[in-house]
PDB file of C-alpha atoms in Angstrom:
ATOM      1  CA  HIS M   1       6.367  -2.824  30.546  1.00  0.00           C
ATOM      2  CA  TRP M   2       3.122  -4.673  29.907  1.00  0.00           C
ATOM      3  CA  ALA M   3       3.847  -4.951  26.171  1.00  0.00           C
ATOM      4  CA  ASN M   4       6.802  -7.271  26.822  1.00  0.00           C
ATOM      5  CA  LYS M   5       4.223  -9.860  27.843  1.00  0.00           C
ATOM      6  CA  PHE M   6       3.388 -10.516  24.170  1.00  0.00           C
ATOM      7  CA  LYS M   7       4.985 -13.854  23.372  1.00  0.00           C
ATOM      8  CA  GLY M   8       5.196 -13.593  19.583  1.00  0.00           C
ATOM      9  CA  VAL M   9       6.362 -10.000  19.267  1.00  0.00           C
ATOM     10  CA  ARG M  10       9.710  -8.488  20.278  1.00  0.00           C
ATOM     11  CA  PHE M  11       8.843  -4.998  21.476  1.00  0.00           C
ATOM     12  CA  GLU M  12      12.150  -4.719  23.305  1.00  0.00           C
ATOM     13  CA  ASN M  13      13.922  -4.393  19.931  1.00  0.00           C
ATOM     14  CA  ASP M  14      11.611  -1.589  18.851  1.00  0.00           C
ATOM     15  CA  GLU M  15      11.417   1.262  21.351  1.00  0.00           C
ATOM     16  CA  SER M  16       9.051   3.287  19.162  1.00  0.00           C
ATOM     17  CA  SER M  17       6.454   0.489  19.027  1.00  0.00           C
ATOM     18  CA  LEU M  18       6.898  -0.166  22.739  1.00  0.00           C
ATOM     19  CA  ASP M  19       6.222   3.511  23.486  1.00  0.00           C
ATOM     20  CA  ILE M  20       3.046   3.419  21.353  1.00  0.00           C
ATOM     21  CA  ALA M  21       1.885   0.221  23.053  1.00  0.00           C
ATOM     22  CA  ASN M  22       2.443   1.608  26.540  1.00  0.00           C
ATOM     23  CA  GLU M  23       0.766   4.933  25.738  1.00  0.00           C
ATOM     24  CA  VAL M  24      -2.324   3.224  24.301  1.00  0.00           C
ATOM     25  CA  PHE M  25      -2.481   0.801  27.213  1.00  0.00           C
ATOM     26  CA  LYS M  26      -2.272   3.603  29.801  1.00  0.00           C
ATOM     27  CA  ARG M  27      -4.933   5.659  28.007  1.00  0.00           C
ATOM     28  CA  TYR M  28      -7.549   2.904  27.803  1.00  0.00           C
ATOM     29  CA  VAL M  29      -7.074   0.018  30.209  1.00  0.00           C
ATOM     30  CA  PRO M  30      -7.100   1.599  33.704  1.00  0.00           C
ATOM     31  CA  VAL M  31     -10.042   3.845  32.784  1.00  0.00           C
ATOM     32  CA  LEU M  32     -12.100   1.047  31.213  1.00  0.00           C
ATOM     33  CA  ILE M  33     -11.377  -1.416  34.024  1.00  0.00           C
ATOM     34  CA  ASP M  34     -12.562   1.202  36.527  1.00  0.00           C
ATOM     35  CA  TYR M  35     -15.648   1.839  34.396  1.00  0.00           C
ATOM     36  CA  VAL M  36     -16.618  -1.828  34.060  1.00  0.00           C
ATOM     37  CA  PHE M  37     -15.982  -2.833  37.679  1.00  0.00           C
ATOM     38  CA  ASN M  38     -16.734   0.360  39.609  1.00  0.00           C
ATOM     39  CA  GLY M  39     -19.010   2.386  37.333  1.00  0.00           C
ATOM     40  CA  VAL M  40     -16.610   5.332  37.153  1.00  0.00           C
ATOM     41  CA  SER M  41     -17.037   6.629  33.604  1.00  0.00           C
ATOM     42  CA  PRO M  42     -14.124   8.022  31.571  1.00  0.00           C
ATOM     43  CA  GLN M  43     -15.573  11.484  32.421  1.00  0.00           C
ATOM     44  CA  LYS M  44     -15.267  10.576  36.135  1.00  0.00           C
ATOM     45  CA  GLU M  45     -19.035  10.367  36.637  1.00  0.00           C
ATOM     46  CA  PHE M  46     -20.504   7.575  38.733  1.00  0.00           C
ATOM     47  CA  GLU M  47     -22.760   5.123  36.907  1.00  0.00           C
ATOM     48  CA  THR M  48     -24.007   1.634  37.578  1.00  0.00           C
ATOM     49  CA  PRO M  49     -21.169  -0.900  37.212  1.00  0.00           C
ATOM     50  CA  PHE M  50     -21.521  -3.256  34.268  1.00  0.00           C
ATOM     51  CA  LYS M  51     -23.247  -6.603  34.672  1.00  0.00           C
ATOM     52  CA  ILE M  52     -20.820  -9.400  33.907  1.00  0.00           C
ATOM     53  CA  ILE M  53     -21.902 -12.786  32.510  1.00  0.00           C
ATOM     54  CA  ILE M  54     -19.116 -14.736  34.195  1.00  0.00           C
ATOM     55  CA  GLU M  55     -16.988 -13.519  37.088  1.00  0.00           C
ATOM     56  CA  ARG M  56     -13.675 -12.063  35.874  1.00  0.00           C
ATOM     57  CA  THR M  57     -10.892 -10.077  37.441  1.00  0.00           C
ATOM     58  CA  PRO M  58      -9.083  -7.126  35.887  1.00  0.00           C
ATOM     59  CA  ILE M  59      -5.986  -9.304  35.527  1.00  0.00           C
ATOM     60  CA  ASN M  60      -8.012 -11.902  33.561  1.00  0.00           C
ATOM     61  CA  MET M  61      -9.199  -9.192  31.198  1.00  0.00           C
ATOM     62  CA  ILE M  62      -5.691  -7.802  30.701  1.00  0.00           C
ATOM     63  CA  GLN M  63      -4.338 -11.290  30.038  1.00  0.00           C
ATOM     64  CA  GLN M  64      -7.033 -11.858  27.436  1.00  0.00           C
ATOM     65  CA  LEU M  65      -6.247  -8.466  25.881  1.00  0.00           C
ATOM     66  CA  THR M  66      -2.527  -9.186  25.570  1.00  0.00           C
ATOM     67  CA  LYS M  67      -3.143 -12.700  24.230  1.00  0.00           C
ATOM     68  CA  LEU M  68      -5.577 -11.469  21.596  1.00  0.00           C
ATOM     69  CA  MET M  69      -3.169  -8.671  20.616  1.00  0.00           C
ATOM     70  CA  ASP M  70      -0.366 -11.232  20.380  1.00  0.00           C
ATOM     71  CA  SER M  71      -2.440 -13.421  18.085  1.00  0.00           C
ATOM     72  CA  LEU M  72      -3.403 -10.561  15.734  1.00  0.00           C
ATOM     73  CA  LEU M  73      -0.282  -8.372  15.589  1.00  0.00           C
ATOM     74  CA  PRO M  74       2.011  -8.888  12.609  1.00  0.00           C
ATOM     75  CA  GLU M  75       5.320 -10.588  13.393  1.00  0.00           C
ATOM     76  CA  ASN M  76       7.117  -7.307  12.738  1.00  0.00           C
ATOM     77  CA  VAL M  77       5.098  -4.866  14.837  1.00  0.00           C
ATOM     78  CA  SER M  78       7.151  -1.914  13.578  1.00  0.00           C
ATOM     79  CA  THR M  79       5.216  -2.144  10.290  1.00  0.00           C
ATOM     80  CA  MET M  80       2.171  -0.715  12.100  1.00  0.00           C
ATOM     81  CA  ASP M  81       1.702   3.010  12.486  1.00  0.00           C
ATOM     82  CA  ALA M  82       0.281   4.478  15.707  1.00  0.00           C
ATOM     83  CA  ASN M  83      -3.291   4.730  14.341  1.00  0.00           C
ATOM     84  CA  SER M  84      -3.300   1.108  13.164  1.00  0.00           C
ATOM     85  CA  PHE M  85      -1.937  -0.041  16.512  1.00  0.00           C
ATOM     86  CA  GLU M  86      -4.583   1.923  18.409  1.00  0.00           C
ATOM     87  CA  SER M  87      -7.322   0.546  16.138  1.00  0.00           C
ATOM     88  CA  LEU M  88      -6.232  -3.039  16.733  1.00  0.00           C
ATOM     89  CA  PHE M  89      -5.884  -2.338  20.446  1.00  0.00           C
ATOM     90  CA  ILE M  90      -9.468  -1.015  20.578  1.00  0.00           C
ATOM     91  CA  PHE M  91     -10.735  -4.098  18.754  1.00  0.00           C
ATOM     92  CA  CYS M  92      -8.908  -6.357  21.226  1.00  0.00           C
ATOM     93  CA  THR M  93     -10.180  -4.273  24.162  1.00  0.00           C
ATOM     94  CA  ILE M  94     -13.766  -4.833  23.034  1.00  0.00           C
ATOM     95  CA  TRP M  95     -13.164  -8.599  22.954  1.00  0.00           C
ATOM     96  CA  SER M  96     -11.321  -8.749  26.278  1.00  0.00           C
ATOM     97  CA  ILE M  97     -12.614  -6.107  28.682  1.00  0.00           C
ATOM     98  CA  GLY M  98     -15.979  -6.113  26.902  1.00  0.00           C
ATOM     99  CA  ALA M  99     -16.173  -9.846  26.233  1.00  0.00           C
ATOM    100  CA  CYS M 100     -18.020 -10.813  29.403  1.00  0.00           C
ATOM    101  CA  ILE M 101     -20.353  -7.896  29.897  1.00  0.00           C
ATOM    102  CA  GLU M 102     -24.040  -8.495  29.367  1.00  0.00           C
ATOM    103  CA  SER M 103     -25.505  -7.484  26.013  1.00  0.00           C
ATOM    104  CA  GLU M 104     -27.505  -4.622  27.512  1.00  0.00           C
ATOM    105  CA  HIS M 105     -24.242  -2.859  28.460  1.00  0.00           C
ATOM    106  CA  LYS M 106     -22.242  -3.376  25.269  1.00  0.00           C
ATOM    107  CA  GLU M 107     -23.324  -0.138  23.578  1.00  0.00           C
ATOM    108  CA  ARG M 108     -22.411   1.818  26.713  1.00  0.00           C
ATOM    109  CA  LEU M 109     -18.856   0.438  26.590  1.00  0.00           C
ATOM    110  CA  SER M 110     -18.630   0.993  22.838  1.00  0.00           C
ATOM    111  CA  LYS M 111     -19.644   4.649  23.255  1.00  0.00           C
ATOM    112  CA  ALA M 112     -17.144   5.190  26.079  1.00  0.00           C
ATOM    113  CA  ILE M 113     -14.291   3.840  23.952  1.00  0.00           C
ATOM    114  CA  LYS M 114     -15.338   5.977  20.979  1.00  0.00           C
ATOM    115  CA  ASP M 115     -15.363   9.053  23.216  1.00  0.00           C
ATOM    116  CA  MET M 116     -11.829   8.246  24.426  1.00  0.00           C
ATOM    117  CA  ALA M 117     -10.359   7.421  21.017  1.00  0.00           C
ATOM    118  CA  SER M 118      -8.002   9.695  19.151  1.00  0.00           C
ATOM    119  CA  ILE M 119      -8.785   7.948  15.863  1.00  0.00           C
ATOM    120  CA  LEU M 120     -11.817   7.676  13.624  1.00  0.00           C
ATOM    121  CA  LEU M 121     -13.985   4.670  14.543  1.00  0.00           C
ATOM    122  CA  PRO M 122     -17.115   3.174  12.942  1.00  0.00           C
ATOM    123  CA  ASN M 123     -20.446   4.878  13.654  1.00  0.00           C
ATOM    124  CA  SER M 124     -22.014   1.543  14.568  1.00  0.00           C
ATOM    125  CA  SER M 125     -21.228  -0.381  17.747  1.00  0.00           C
ATOM    126  CA  LEU M 126     -17.622  -1.528  18.024  1.00  0.00           C
ATOM    127  CA  PHE M 127     -18.997  -4.984  18.834  1.00  0.00           C
ATOM    128  CA  GLU M 128     -20.449  -5.111  15.311  1.00  0.00           C
ATOM    129  CA  ASN M 129     -17.084  -4.487  13.616  1.00  0.00           C
ATOM    130  CA  PHE M 130     -13.670  -6.092  13.319  1.00  0.00           C
ATOM    131  CA  TYR M 131     -10.301  -4.548  12.597  1.00  0.00           C
ATOM    132  CA  ASP M 132      -8.488  -5.873   9.539  1.00  0.00           C
ATOM    133  CA  VAL M 133      -4.734  -5.500  10.078  1.00  0.00           C
ATOM    134  CA  LYS M 134      -3.892  -5.907   6.374  1.00  0.00           C
ATOM    135  CA  GLU M 135      -6.527  -3.453   5.141  1.00  0.00           C
ATOM    136  CA  LYS M 136      -5.911  -1.093   8.092  1.00  0.00           C
ATOM    137  CA  GLY M 137      -9.574  -0.485   8.739  1.00  0.00           C
ATOM    138  CA  PHE M 138     -12.730  -1.485  10.564  1.00  0.00           C
ATOM    139  CA  PHE M 139     -15.335  -3.522   8.691  1.00  0.00           C
ATOM    140  CA  SER M 140     -18.683  -4.894   9.781  1.00  0.00           C
ATOM    141  CA  TRP M 141     -18.860  -8.556  10.721  1.00  0.00           C
ATOM    142  CA  GLU M 142     -21.786  -8.709   8.322  1.00  0.00           C
ATOM    143  CA  SER M 143     -19.423  -7.991   5.421  1.00  0.00           C
ATOM    144  CA  LEU M 144     -17.834 -11.417   6.005  1.00  0.00           C
ATOM    145  CA  LEU M 145     -21.116 -13.212   5.402  1.00  0.00           C
ATOM    146  CA  SER M 146     -21.374 -14.728   1.984  1.00  0.00           C
ATOM    147  CA  GLU M 147     -24.631 -15.092   0.153  1.00  0.00           C
ATOM    148  CA  ILE M 148     -26.128 -18.504   0.793  1.00  0.00           C
ATOM    149  CA  ARG M 149     -28.549 -20.176  -1.505  1.00  0.00           C
ATOM    150  CA  LEU M 150     -30.304 -23.127  -0.023  1.00  0.00           C
ATOM    151  CA  GLU M 151     -32.374 -25.568  -1.933  1.00  0.00           C
ATOM    152  CA  ASN M 152     -35.438 -26.656   0.018  1.00  0.00           C
ATOM    153  CA  ASP M 153     -34.655 -30.350  -0.359  1.00  0.00           C
ATOM    154  CA  LYS M 154     -31.083 -29.942   0.969  1.00  0.00           C
ATOM    155  CA  VAL M 155     -31.770 -28.087   4.208  1.00  0.00           C
ATOM    156  CA  SER M 156     -31.540 -30.159   7.373  1.00  0.00           C
ATOM    157  CA  VAL M 157     -31.206 -29.648  11.086  1.00  0.00           C
ATOM    158  CA  ARG M 158     -27.483 -30.167  10.623  1.00  0.00           C
ATOM    159  CA  SER M 159     -27.154 -27.242   8.232  1.00  0.00           C
ATOM    160  CA  LEU M 160     -25.087 -24.450   9.721  1.00  0.00           C
ATOM    161  CA  ILE M 161     -26.141 -21.129   8.327  1.00  0.00           C
ATOM    162  CA  PRO M 162     -23.539 -18.481   9.105  1.00  0.00           C
ATOM    163  CA  THR M 163     -24.734 -15.455  11.044  1.00  0.00           C
ATOM    164  CA  THR M 164     -22.811 -12.425  12.220  1.00  0.00           C
ATOM    165  CA  ASP M 165     -22.471 -14.136  15.614  1.00  0.00           C
ATOM    166  CA  THR M 166     -21.017 -17.357  14.174  1.00  0.00           C
ATOM    167  CA  VAL M 167     -18.648 -15.332  11.969  1.00  0.00           C
ATOM    168  CA  LYS M 168     -17.389 -13.201  14.853  1.00  0.00           C
ATOM    169  CA  TYR M 169     -16.908 -16.100  17.267  1.00  0.00           C
ATOM    170  CA  SER M 170     -15.219 -18.230  14.597  1.00  0.00           C
ATOM    171  CA  PHE M 171     -12.806 -15.362  13.919  1.00  0.00           C
ATOM    172  CA  LEU M 172     -11.986 -15.001  17.613  1.00  0.00           C
ATOM    173  CA  LEU M 173     -11.553 -18.750  18.129  1.00  0.00           C
ATOM    174  CA  LYS M 174      -9.242 -19.019  15.107  1.00  0.00           C
ATOM    175  CA  SER M 175      -7.209 -16.046  16.333  1.00  0.00           C
ATOM    176  CA  PHE M 176      -6.494 -17.731  19.664  1.00  0.00           C
ATOM    177  CA  GLU M 177      -5.993 -21.091  17.985  1.00  0.00           C
ATOM    178  CA  THR M 178      -3.110 -19.721  15.883  1.00  0.00           C
ATOM    179  CA  LYS M 179      -1.131 -19.313  19.116  1.00  0.00           C
ATOM    180  CA  ASN M 180      -2.428 -22.527  20.735  1.00  0.00           C
ATOM    181  CA  MET M 181      -4.217 -20.558  23.427  1.00  0.00           C
ATOM    182  CA  PRO M 182      -7.167 -22.120  25.239  1.00  0.00           C
ATOM    183  CA  GLN M 183     -10.465 -20.269  25.188  1.00  0.00           C
ATOM    184  CA  ILE M 184     -13.998 -20.546  26.455  1.00  0.00           C
ATOM    185  CA  LEU M 185     -17.069 -18.867  25.007  1.00  0.00           C
ATOM    186  CA  VAL M 186     -19.669 -17.412  27.326  1.00  0.00           C
ATOM    187  CA  GLY M 187     -22.657 -15.298  26.469  1.00  0.00           C
ATOM    188  CA  ASP M 188     -26.335 -14.805  26.412  1.00  0.00           C
ATOM    189  CA  PRO M 189     -28.522 -17.619  25.060  1.00  0.00           C
ATOM    190  CA  GLY M 190     -28.714 -17.660  21.280  1.00  0.00           C
ATOM    191  CA  THR M 191     -25.344 -16.011  20.629  1.00  0.00           C
ATOM    192  CA  ALA M 192     -23.801 -18.870  18.633  1.00  0.00           C
ATOM    193  CA  LYS M 193     -21.510 -20.253  21.315  1.00  0.00           C
ATOM    194  CA  THR M 194     -22.093 -23.849  20.285  1.00  0.00           C
TER     195      THR M 194
END
């Protein structure tokens, strides 16, 4: 059972949650790994494989998926219903299997996941949204930006002005940090890695 790999959650004491986790994993992961690496779409059509920013293996992507799930799942996973679990799983899939694909392919992956999903997902790209476990819903990264008022005499080169990219990467870094998991950010130039 892949779900037993989560360090902070005890699926073995909750057969119902374990069944949900395994069903969601089987529905998404093998199909999306095949799509990213081999270009075999969820509809079994051959397409160009995805361009990857940094070389990864399927095992690396699955490890990242389980670690991100572990960092975001509530301590008592049985408090999540099947739709909430699938929503969180999709969010984590975007930021594991989809984390290293080049920007030009992100919408293609987002669309494939939406076509596979049994739940309602945002109309916009999944990369532009996050799943809030407490609120049980997807929200745009932009909604986390607060209004900033800068006075001309107080702006300097050292001023960090939050963007959707800095908000999303800060969220992901903090999620891994809660479990003391190392991480590395890779991406196209200008995507707020620094």
